[in-house]
Structures are given as structure tokens and as C-alpha cells.
Amino acid sequence: MISSLVLLAIILLPLIGSVIQAVLGIRDSKKAGLLATFFVFLSFLSHFFLTDIDKKEFIYIPFIIFSDIEVYFSLTLDRISFLMGLMVTLVSSIIHLYSSSYMEKDESPYRYFAFLNLFVFFMLVIVYSGNFLLMFIGWEGVGVCSYLLISYESWRLDAARAGTKAFLITRLADFGFILFLLIYYKIFNTFDIAPLEGATRHPLLPYLLFFAIIAACGKSAQFPFYIWLPDAMEGPTPVSALIHAATMVTAGVWLFIRIFPLFTLYPDILNIIIFISVVSFLLSGLIACFERDLKKILAYSTISQIGYMFFGIGIGFKYLAFLHLLTHAFFKALLFLSSGNVMHLIHKKIDIYETRGIRKVHPFTSYSFLLGALALIGFPLTGGFISKELLINASFSNFYLFLLACLGAFITSFYIMRGYALTFEGEEEKKEYGKIDSLMNISLFLLSFFVILTGLPIFEKFYFSVLESEIHIKNPIIYQFLPLFLSVLGGYFSFQIYLNKIQYSPERFKKLASLLKSGFYYDFFVSRALYNFFVLISNYISKLFDRGFIDIILVEGLAKLTYLKGKLMYKFFVRKPSFYITLLILLFFLVLYYAL
């Protein structure tokens, strides 16, 4: 009973914070931010009052009870959701704290923090839902909140378009979740997650898993739906950190973890996930190698790292995928908030070819970003090392997949160190720099602490002990350290090239670079050609159905018909009094005739 009440409190506290922000309308950024941080951090602390996570605690709330149909909203608590909830609330608390200073010039911070609190609430609904129908509400909720926050600065056309693009593409993929729900109910006659543990093969299950993959790829920005995420960088930087680290894009991975027992029934379907993951982390990595905007480089790195999480699911190691999800949350938040510090210093977007020497301007920001970059690479004693090395080595049974994963590690190291070298090293620009508030630095320090903490062996031991699981991977010693070797090699080459210690001719590979930077023109095809095609078709349908049938025939047609009838009656009855007397006499004789 106590765990049930605490679980309700964990989920509802961010919602209460959102409502209070909207009602009070606090216009002071720090006051509004600290209040929002308080509710999310209180949700984090509430996790430690959960008395028992060994047993699943269910809370059933009636939703639809009609005839023989009974649908309940249910919440569930188990070990993996407990860890996920801890991560979401902890990382979100730090991002809220950072936002308190970052949004100091915003004219309506209460609106921003109301959306931010609401975002966390919907993510917690996804995490603790014991029912796919309730998960779908959280699923759509984070989608709406992402739209509101990406296009938060709606007076900027780029931000408005980015929010719309994210909303439309993810809604298109979310149609897969709707079909998933319908098929799931058809198979199990319930929306509850519990029946998955004892599931057996069913003719409809492959279709169920196919639509789940579509839904997860859309929400987690994987191929072919990844193109919305780089544009989402138009939102405020803390929003980018929240979307990439603790909410939204991790939802697809979480869905896979929840339905993993079904994948074991149809292991061939895992090959689809492997294909999607490999394409995602290789393609996004290659694009990032040529990107100029630092935030977009980090966006492509998120696509890449989520791809590694999908890869872990595909090779059958869901706990390794989840471990990478946890460690990734901390170092990706650190990378984004460090880039937010740089934007705060230079008062504009970060073009890595124009922003140089930040390390000499603000060393702490530089070292924070470098620590996050090392974790992304998978350097020892950082969070990314444990999770990424285990995940890549787990694929060794298929040597070609192992080599592709290693290649992805090399590319990752190359593009992130390129971003660091060009942004933070070199001669500083002689200009007026902004000031970094202490709350922003405290946030970076806290994230740096957790990036290092999650890289210690004690964290790995804690993680597997909580999940009551053991994973032993024994590969030949030469291959165990191959991912790390390639990561170090990629970072070394990047440093040497972009600090001009190795001379190269960019003109020599100009066409290839242009092709890779554009992502083989896939984004152009979808955003321009395909989008314009649908707009053209929509215009014709609008003219034919909306304008032609509804407006001209139904609305205007009926109005004109009524007008003509009235005009006819008007002309018929506009006569002399003798005409009306004649009509009355005729009516009298007609009634008399039928009466007799």
C-alpha cells in the first residue's frame, strides 16, 4: 500500500509542479526554475521511500467498463522501471536547475517550466505504466511537449518549422503504436503488460512486433524517421538535453525492453532491428563528421547512441541496451549543457569553424565537454566505457556485426573530437563574452560527477545486482580492446587533422563530403520532395472535397437553394388582397370536400 501511494506521488509531483507554474505565472526565471526543480527532485527522492521493488505493485484505475469490455489504467513497479525512474527524475532535476539561469532573459519562464515539468510527468507515465493504453497516453504526451518546447521561440520561423516537422514525423510513426494497441488487444484481450511473460506464438504477433518497431523508430529518431531530431536543436539547449538524455528518444528503447519477451518468440524479427540500428549509427556518424553546428553534431550522436541501444536489443542483450541508456543519459546531458554554456558565452549558435579558443575563455566548460566527449567515445573511468564496451563485445558471435559496431565507435570518436578541437582549442576570439551563472556550473559539476560515478566498476556491480542478472562475455583478448583502440585512434586522427598537425586537402573529397553531409539527400527528399508532393495532393483534395463538396455543395449550395425557395415563395405570395381571399375560399372548399 505504501509503495502504491509513493508511486503515485512520484508520477504526479511533476504534474502538480506544472499546474502550479501555470496558475502562479511567476516571471522571475530563477524562482520559477527552482520551484520546478523542487517538484522533480522531490519525485527523485520519493524513489527511496519505495519499500519493496522485488514484487510488482499494481494500481488499477477504471477507465472503460462497458458490457464485457473492461479496460483499466494500471501502474507497475519492478526493478528495471525503478532504475529508469531514478535516471529520468535525477537527470531532469539537473536540467531544470540549469534552465533556471539559462532562461533568465525569457519573458514567460512559467510557461517554459510548466511545459518542462509536464514533459517529465508524461515520461514517468511511460516508465511506470503497466498498461499499453496508459503508455500510449504518455507516449503522445511527450510528443506534444516536445512540439511545445522545440517551437518554444515560435517567433523564429526556424523554431516553428522544426517543432512542426518533429510533430508530424513522430505522429506518422505513432500510427504504428495505434495499430500495435489494436493487435495487442486482439491477441491478449487486454492492454496489460503482464501477459507478455507467458506469451506463446500467435499468427498476429509478427505484425504486432513490426508496428512496434515503426513506433519505436519514430519516437527514438532511428532510420527512416531520424530526420526530425537534428532540426529539433532549434529549441532551447536545456530542452535538447532533456529530449536526448532523459525523455522522448529513450521511449522507443523502453518499449522494446517491455515487449522483449515477444522478440524471443520470433528471433528473426530481431534482424530488422539490427539492420535499422547499424544504418542509424553509421549514417548519423558519417553526417556528424561534416556538420558545422555543434548542437546538431550532438543530435546525430544521439541518433548513433540510440542506434547502439537498438543494436543491443537486436543481438538479444536488453540489459546491456538499458545500461547504455542509463550511462548515455548523464554524458549526453553534460555535452548539451556544456554547449549551452558556450552559446551563453558567444550569444549565438555554435559554428565550430567560427567559434575557437573557448578553453581559454572558460576552462571549466571546456573540461566538462571533454569529459562528456570521452564518455561518448567509451574512454575508461567514464560511464560510456562500461556500457559501450560490453555492448559491442556482446556482438562478437557475429564477427561482421562486431566489426560494424567497432567502425561506429571509430566514427563516433572522430566526429566528437573534431567538434571539441574546433570549438574549444585554438586562439580565442577578441570580443565581449557573456557570463556563466553559478547554477549552470553547478549543474555541469553534478553531471560530471555522475559521468565518472557510472564509469566505476562499483556502478556496474550495483546495476547487475539490482536487476539480479549476470552477463559474462569472453572474447579473445585482442578483440576485447579493439573498440577502445579504434576509439582512441579516431580521436587521435581527428585532433591531428583539425589542429592542422596533419595537412590534407578538403577540395579533394568535396563531392563525397557534400554527399555525406547531406545524408545522401534523404532529408532533402523527405523534407522537400516528398513533403511538397503531399502538400500538392492535399491541395487538390482540399479543392475537390473541402471547397468543392463541403463549401460549394453542402454549405453554399444549401444556402443558395434555401434562398431560391424563399425568393420563389416571395414572388408567389406578393399579390393583391383578392388573390389571398381566393386562396382562402379554395382552401375552405378543399377542407369541406374532405370533411364530407
Coordinates of N, CA and C in Angstrom, one line a residue, residues 110-245:
Y110 N 7.5 30.9 -16.6 CA 6.5 30.0 -16.0 C 5.9 29.1 -17.1
R111 N 5.7 29.6 -18.3 CA 5.2 28.8 -19.4 C 6.3 27.7 -19.8
Y112 N 7.5 28.1 -19.9 CA 8.6 27.1 -20.2 C 8.7 26.0 -19.2
F113 N 8.7 26.4 -17.9 CA 8.9 25.4 -16.8 C 7.6 24.6 -16.6
A114 N 6.5 25.1 -17.0 CA 5.2 24.3 -17.0 C 5.3 23.2 -18.0
F115 N 5.8 23.5 -19.2 CA 6.0 22.5 -20.2 C 7.1 21.5 -19.8
L116 N 8.1 22.0 -19.2 CA 9.2 21.1 -18.8 C 8.8 20.1 -17.8
N117 N 8.0 20.6 -16.8 CA 7.5 19.7 -15.7 C 6.5 18.7 -16.3
L118 N 5.7 19.2 -17.3 CA 4.7 18.3 -17.9 C 5.4 17.2 -18.7
F119 N 6.5 17.6 -19.3 CA 7.3 16.6 -20.1 C 7.8 15.5 -19.2
V120 N 8.3 15.8 -18.0 CA 8.8 14.7 -17.1 C 7.6 13.9 -16.6
F121 N 6.5 14.5 -16.4 CA 5.3 13.7 -16.0 C 4.9 12.7 -17.0
F122 N 4.8 13.1 -18.2 CA 4.4 12.1 -19.3 C 5.5 11.0 -19.4
M123 N 6.7 11.4 -19.3 CA 7.8 10.3 -19.4 C 7.7 9.3 -18.2
L124 N 7.3 9.8 -17.1 CA 7.2 8.9 -15.9 C 5.9 8.0 -16.1
V125 N 4.9 8.5 -16.8 CA 3.7 7.7 -17.1 C 4.2 6.6 -18.0
I126 N 5.0 6.8 -19.0 CA 5.5 5.8 -19.9 C 6.3 4.7 -19.1
V127 N 7.2 5.2 -18.2 CA 8.0 4.3 -17.4 C 7.3 3.4 -16.5
Y128 N 6.3 3.9 -15.8 CA 5.6 3.2 -14.8 C 4.2 2.6 -15.2
S129 N 3.9 2.8 -16.5 CA 2.6 2.2 -16.9 C 2.7 0.7 -17.0
G130 N 1.7 0.1 -16.4 CA 1.6 -1.4 -16.5 C 0.6 -1.8 -17.6
N131 N 0.3 -0.8 -18.4 CA -0.8 -1.0 -19.4 C -0.4 -0.2 -20.6
F132 N -0.4 -0.8 -21.8 CA 0.0 -0.1 -23.0 C -0.9 1.0 -23.4
L133 N -2.2 1.0 -23.0 CA -3.0 2.1 -23.3 C -2.6 3.4 -22.5
L134 N -2.2 3.2 -21.2 CA -1.7 4.3 -20.5 C -0.3 4.7 -21.0
M135 N 0.5 3.8 -21.4 CA 1.8 4.1 -22.0 C 1.6 5.0 -23.3
F136 N 0.5 4.7 -24.0 CA 0.3 5.4 -25.3 C -0.1 6.9 -24.9
I137 N -0.8 7.1 -23.8 CA -1.1 8.5 -23.4 C 0.2 9.2 -23.1
G138 N 1.1 8.6 -22.3 CA 2.4 9.2 -22.0 C 3.2 9.4 -23.3
W139 N 3.1 8.4 -24.2 CA 3.8 8.4 -25.5 C 3.4 9.7 -26.3
E140 N 2.1 9.9 -26.4 CA 1.6 11.1 -27.1 C 1.9 12.4 -26.3
G141 N 1.9 12.2 -25.0 CA 2.1 13.4 -24.2 C 3.5 14.0 -24.4
V142 N 4.5 13.1 -24.4 CA 5.9 13.6 -24.6 C 6.0 14.2 -26.0
G143 N 5.3 13.6 -27.0 CA 5.3 14.2 -28.3 C 4.7 15.6 -28.4
V144 N 3.6 15.8 -27.7 CA 3.1 17.2 -27.6 C 4.0 18.1 -26.9
C145 N 4.6 17.7 -25.8 CA 5.5 18.6 -25.0 C 6.8 18.9 -25.9
S146 N 7.2 17.9 -26.6 CA 8.4 18.2 -27.5 C 8.1 19.2 -28.5
Y147 N 6.9 19.2 -29.1 CA 6.5 20.2 -30.0 C 6.4 21.6 -29.4
L148 N 5.8 21.6 -28.2 CA 5.7 22.9 -27.5 C 7.0 23.5 -27.1
L149 N 8.0 22.6 -26.8 CA 9.3 23.1 -26.4 C 10.3 23.4 -27.5
I150 N 10.2 22.5 -28.5 CA 11.1 22.8 -29.7 C 10.7 24.1 -30.4
S151 N 9.4 24.3 -30.5 CA 9.0 25.6 -31.1 C 8.6 26.6 -30.1
Y152 N 9.3 26.5 -28.9 CA 9.0 27.5 -27.8 C 9.2 28.9 -28.3
E153 N 10.3 29.2 -29.0 CA 10.6 30.5 -29.5 C 9.9 30.6 -30.9
S154 N 8.5 30.6 -30.8 CA 7.7 30.5 -32.0 C 7.8 31.7 -32.9
W155 N 8.4 32.8 -32.4 CA 8.5 34.0 -33.3 C 9.6 33.8 -34.3
R156 N 10.5 32.8 -34.1 CA 11.5 32.4 -35.0 C 10.9 31.3 -36.0
L157 N 11.0 31.6 -37.3 CA 10.4 30.7 -38.2 C 11.1 29.3 -38.2
D158 N 12.4 29.3 -38.0 CA 13.1 28.0 -38.0 C 12.6 27.1 -36.8
A159 N 12.4 27.8 -35.7 CA 11.9 27.0 -34.5 C 10.5 26.5 -34.7
A160 N 9.6 27.3 -35.3 CA 8.3 26.9 -35.6 C 8.2 25.7 -36.6
R161 N 9.0 25.8 -37.6 CA 9.1 24.7 -38.6 C 9.7 23.5 -38.0
A162 N 10.7 23.6 -37.2 CA 11.3 22.4 -36.5 C 10.3 21.7 -35.6
G163 N 9.5 22.5 -34.9 CA 8.5 21.8 -34.0 C 7.5 21.1 -34.8
T164 N 7.0 21.8 -35.9 CA 6.0 21.1 -36.7 C 6.6 19.9 -37.4
K165 N 7.8 19.9 -37.9 CA 8.4 18.8 -38.5 C 8.5 17.6 -37.5
A166 N 9.0 17.9 -36.3 CA 9.1 16.8 -35.3 C 7.7 16.2 -35.0
F167 N 6.7 17.1 -34.9 CA 5.4 16.6 -34.5 C 4.8 15.8 -35.6
L168 N 4.9 16.2 -36.9 CA 4.3 15.5 -38.0 C 5.0 14.1 -38.2
I169 N 6.3 14.1 -38.2 CA 7.1 12.8 -38.4 C 6.8 11.8 -37.3
T170 N 6.8 12.3 -36.1 CA 6.6 11.3 -34.9 C 5.1 10.9 -34.9
R171 N 4.2 11.8 -35.3 CA 2.8 11.3 -35.4 C 2.6 10.3 -36.4
L172 N 3.3 10.4 -37.5 CA 3.2 9.4 -38.6 C 3.7 8.1 -38.1
A173 N 4.8 8.1 -37.3 CA 5.3 6.8 -36.8 C 4.4 6.3 -35.7
D174 N 3.8 7.2 -34.9 CA 2.9 6.8 -33.8 C 1.7 6.1 -34.3
F175 N 1.3 6.2 -35.5 CA 0.2 5.4 -36.1 C 0.5 4.0 -35.9
G176 N 1.9 3.6 -36.0 CA 2.3 2.2 -35.7 C 1.9 1.8 -34.3
F177 N 2.0 2.7 -33.3 CA 1.6 2.4 -31.9 C 0.1 2.1 -31.8
I178 N -0.7 2.8 -32.6 CA -2.1 2.6 -32.5 C -2.5 1.2 -33.1
L179 N -1.8 0.9 -34.2 CA -2.1 -0.5 -34.7 C -1.5 -1.5 -33.8
F180 N -0.4 -1.2 -33.1 CA 0.2 -2.2 -32.1 C -0.9 -2.4 -31.0
L181 N -1.5 -1.3 -30.5 CA -2.5 -1.4 -29.5 C -3.7 -2.3 -29.9
L182 N -4.2 -2.1 -31.1 CA -5.4 -2.8 -31.6 C -5.0 -4.3 -31.7
I183 N -3.9 -4.6 -32.3 CA -3.5 -6.0 -32.5 C -3.2 -6.7 -31.1
Y184 N -2.6 -5.9 -30.2 CA -2.3 -6.5 -28.9 C -3.6 -6.9 -28.1
Y185 N -4.6 -6.0 -28.2 CA -5.9 -6.3 -27.6 C -6.6 -7.5 -28.2
K186 N -6.4 -7.6 -29.6 CA -7.0 -8.7 -30.3 C -6.4 -10.0 -29.8
I187 N -5.1 -10.0 -29.6 CA -4.3 -11.3 -29.2 C -4.6 -11.6 -27.7
F188 N -4.4 -10.6 -26.8 CA -4.4 -10.9 -25.4 C -5.7 -10.5 -24.7
N189 N -6.6 -9.8 -25.4 CA -7.9 -9.4 -24.8 C -7.7 -8.5 -23.6
T190 N -6.6 -7.8 -23.6 CA -6.3 -6.8 -22.5 C -5.2 -5.9 -23.0
F191 N -5.0 -4.8 -22.3 CA -3.9 -3.9 -22.7 C -2.8 -4.0 -21.6
D192 N -3.0 -4.9 -20.6 CA -2.0 -5.0 -19.6 C -0.7 -5.6 -20.1
I193 N 0.5 -5.2 -19.5 CA 1.8 -5.7 -19.9 C 2.0 -7.1 -19.4
A194 N 1.4 -7.5 -18.2 CA 1.7 -8.7 -17.5 C 1.6 -10.0 -18.4
P195 N 0.6 -10.1 -19.3 CA 0.5 -11.4 -20.1 C 1.7 -11.7 -21.0
L196 N 2.6 -10.7 -21.2 CA 3.8 -10.9 -22.1 C 4.7 -12.0 -21.6
E197 N 4.8 -12.1 -20.3 CA 5.7 -13.1 -19.7 C 5.3 -14.5 -20.1
G198 N 4.1 -14.8 -20.2 CA 3.7 -16.2 -20.6 C 3.2 -16.3 -22.0
A199 N 3.6 -15.4 -22.9 CA 3.1 -15.4 -24.2 C 3.6 -16.6 -25.1
T200 N 2.8 -17.0 -26.0 CA 3.2 -18.1 -26.9 C 3.0 -17.6 -28.3
R201 N 3.6 -18.3 -29.3 CA 3.5 -17.9 -30.7 C 2.0 -17.7 -31.1
H202 N 1.8 -16.7 -32.0 CA 0.5 -16.4 -32.5 C 0.6 -15.8 -33.9
P203 N -0.3 -16.1 -34.8 CA -0.2 -15.6 -36.2 C -0.1 -14.1 -36.3
L204 N -0.7 -13.4 -35.3 CA -0.7 -11.9 -35.4 C 0.6 -11.3 -34.8
L205 N 1.3 -12.1 -34.0 CA 2.4 -11.5 -33.3 C 3.5 -10.8 -34.2
P206 N 3.9 -11.4 -35.3 CA 4.8 -10.7 -36.2 C 4.4 -9.3 -36.6
Y207 N 3.1 -9.2 -36.9 CA 2.6 -7.9 -37.3 C 2.6 -6.9 -36.1
L208 N 2.3 -7.5 -34.9 CA 2.4 -6.7 -33.7 C 3.8 -6.1 -33.5
L209 N 4.8 -6.9 -33.7 CA 6.2 -6.5 -33.5 C 6.6 -5.6 -34.6
F210 N 6.2 -5.8 -35.8 CA 6.5 -4.9 -36.9 C 6.0 -3.4 -36.6
F211 N 4.8 -3.3 -36.1 CA 4.2 -2.0 -35.8 C 4.9 -1.4 -34.6
A212 N 5.3 -2.2 -33.7 CA 6.1 -1.7 -32.5 C 7.4 -1.1 -33.0
I213 N 8.1 -1.8 -33.9 CA 9.3 -1.3 -34.5 C 9.1 0.1 -35.1
I214 N 8.0 0.2 -35.9 CA 7.7 1.5 -36.5 C 7.6 2.6 -35.5
A215 N 6.8 2.3 -34.4 CA 6.5 3.3 -33.4 C 7.8 3.7 -32.7
A216 N 8.7 2.7 -32.3 CA 9.9 2.9 -31.6 C 10.9 3.7 -32.5
C217 N 11.0 3.4 -33.8 CA 11.9 4.2 -34.6 C 11.5 5.6 -34.8
G218 N 10.2 5.9 -34.8 CA 9.7 7.3 -34.9 C 10.1 8.1 -33.6
K219 N 9.8 7.5 -32.4 CA 10.0 8.2 -31.2 C 11.5 8.3 -30.8
S220 N 12.3 7.3 -31.2 CA 13.7 7.3 -30.9 C 14.5 7.8 -32.0
A221 N 13.9 8.4 -33.0 CA 14.7 9.0 -34.1 C 15.7 8.1 -34.8
Q222 N 15.2 6.9 -35.1 CA 16.0 6.0 -35.9 C 15.6 5.9 -37.3
F223 N 16.5 5.4 -38.2 CA 16.2 5.3 -39.6 C 14.9 4.5 -39.8
P224 N 13.9 5.0 -40.6 CA 14.0 6.1 -41.5 C 13.4 7.4 -41.0
F225 N 13.1 7.5 -39.7 CA 12.4 8.6 -39.1 C 13.3 9.6 -38.4
Y226 N 14.6 9.4 -38.5 CA 15.6 10.2 -37.7 C 15.7 11.7 -38.1
I227 N 15.1 12.1 -39.2 CA 15.4 13.5 -39.7 C 14.8 14.6 -38.9
W228 N 13.9 14.3 -38.0 CA 13.3 15.3 -37.2 C 14.2 15.8 -36.0
L229 N 15.1 14.9 -35.6 CA 15.9 15.2 -34.4 C 16.9 16.3 -34.6
P230 N 17.7 16.3 -35.7 CA 18.7 17.5 -35.8 C 18.0 18.8 -35.9
D231 N 16.8 18.9 -36.5 CA 16.1 20.2 -36.6 C 15.6 20.6 -35.3
A232 N 15.4 19.6 -34.4 CA 14.8 19.9 -33.1 C 15.8 20.7 -32.2
M233 N 17.0 20.9 -32.7 CA 18.0 21.7 -32.0 C 17.7 23.2 -32.0
E234 N 16.6 23.5 -32.7 CA 16.1 24.9 -32.7 C 15.5 25.3 -31.3
G235 N 15.2 24.3 -30.5 CA 14.6 24.6 -29.2 C 15.7 25.1 -28.3
P236 N 15.4 25.6 -27.1 CA 16.4 26.0 -26.1 C 17.3 24.8 -25.8
T237 N 18.5 25.0 -25.5 CA 19.5 23.9 -25.3 C 19.1 23.0 -24.1
P238 N 18.6 23.5 -23.0 CA 18.2 22.5 -21.9 C 17.1 21.6 -22.4
V239 N 16.2 22.1 -23.3 CA 15.2 21.2 -23.9 C 15.8 20.1 -24.7
S240 N 16.8 20.5 -25.5 CA 17.6 19.5 -26.3 C 18.2 18.4 -25.3
A241 N 18.7 18.9 -24.2 CA 19.3 17.9 -23.2 C 18.3 17.0 -22.7
L242 N 17.1 17.6 -22.4 CA 16.0 16.7 -21.8 C 15.5 15.7 -22.8
I243 N 15.3 16.1 -24.0 CA 14.8 15.2 -25.0 C 15.8 14.1 -25.3
H244 N 17.1 14.4 -25.4 CA 18.1 13.5 -25.8 C 18.5 12.6 -24.6
A245 N 18.5 13.1 -23.4 CA 19.1 12.4 -22.3 C 18.0 11.6 -21.5

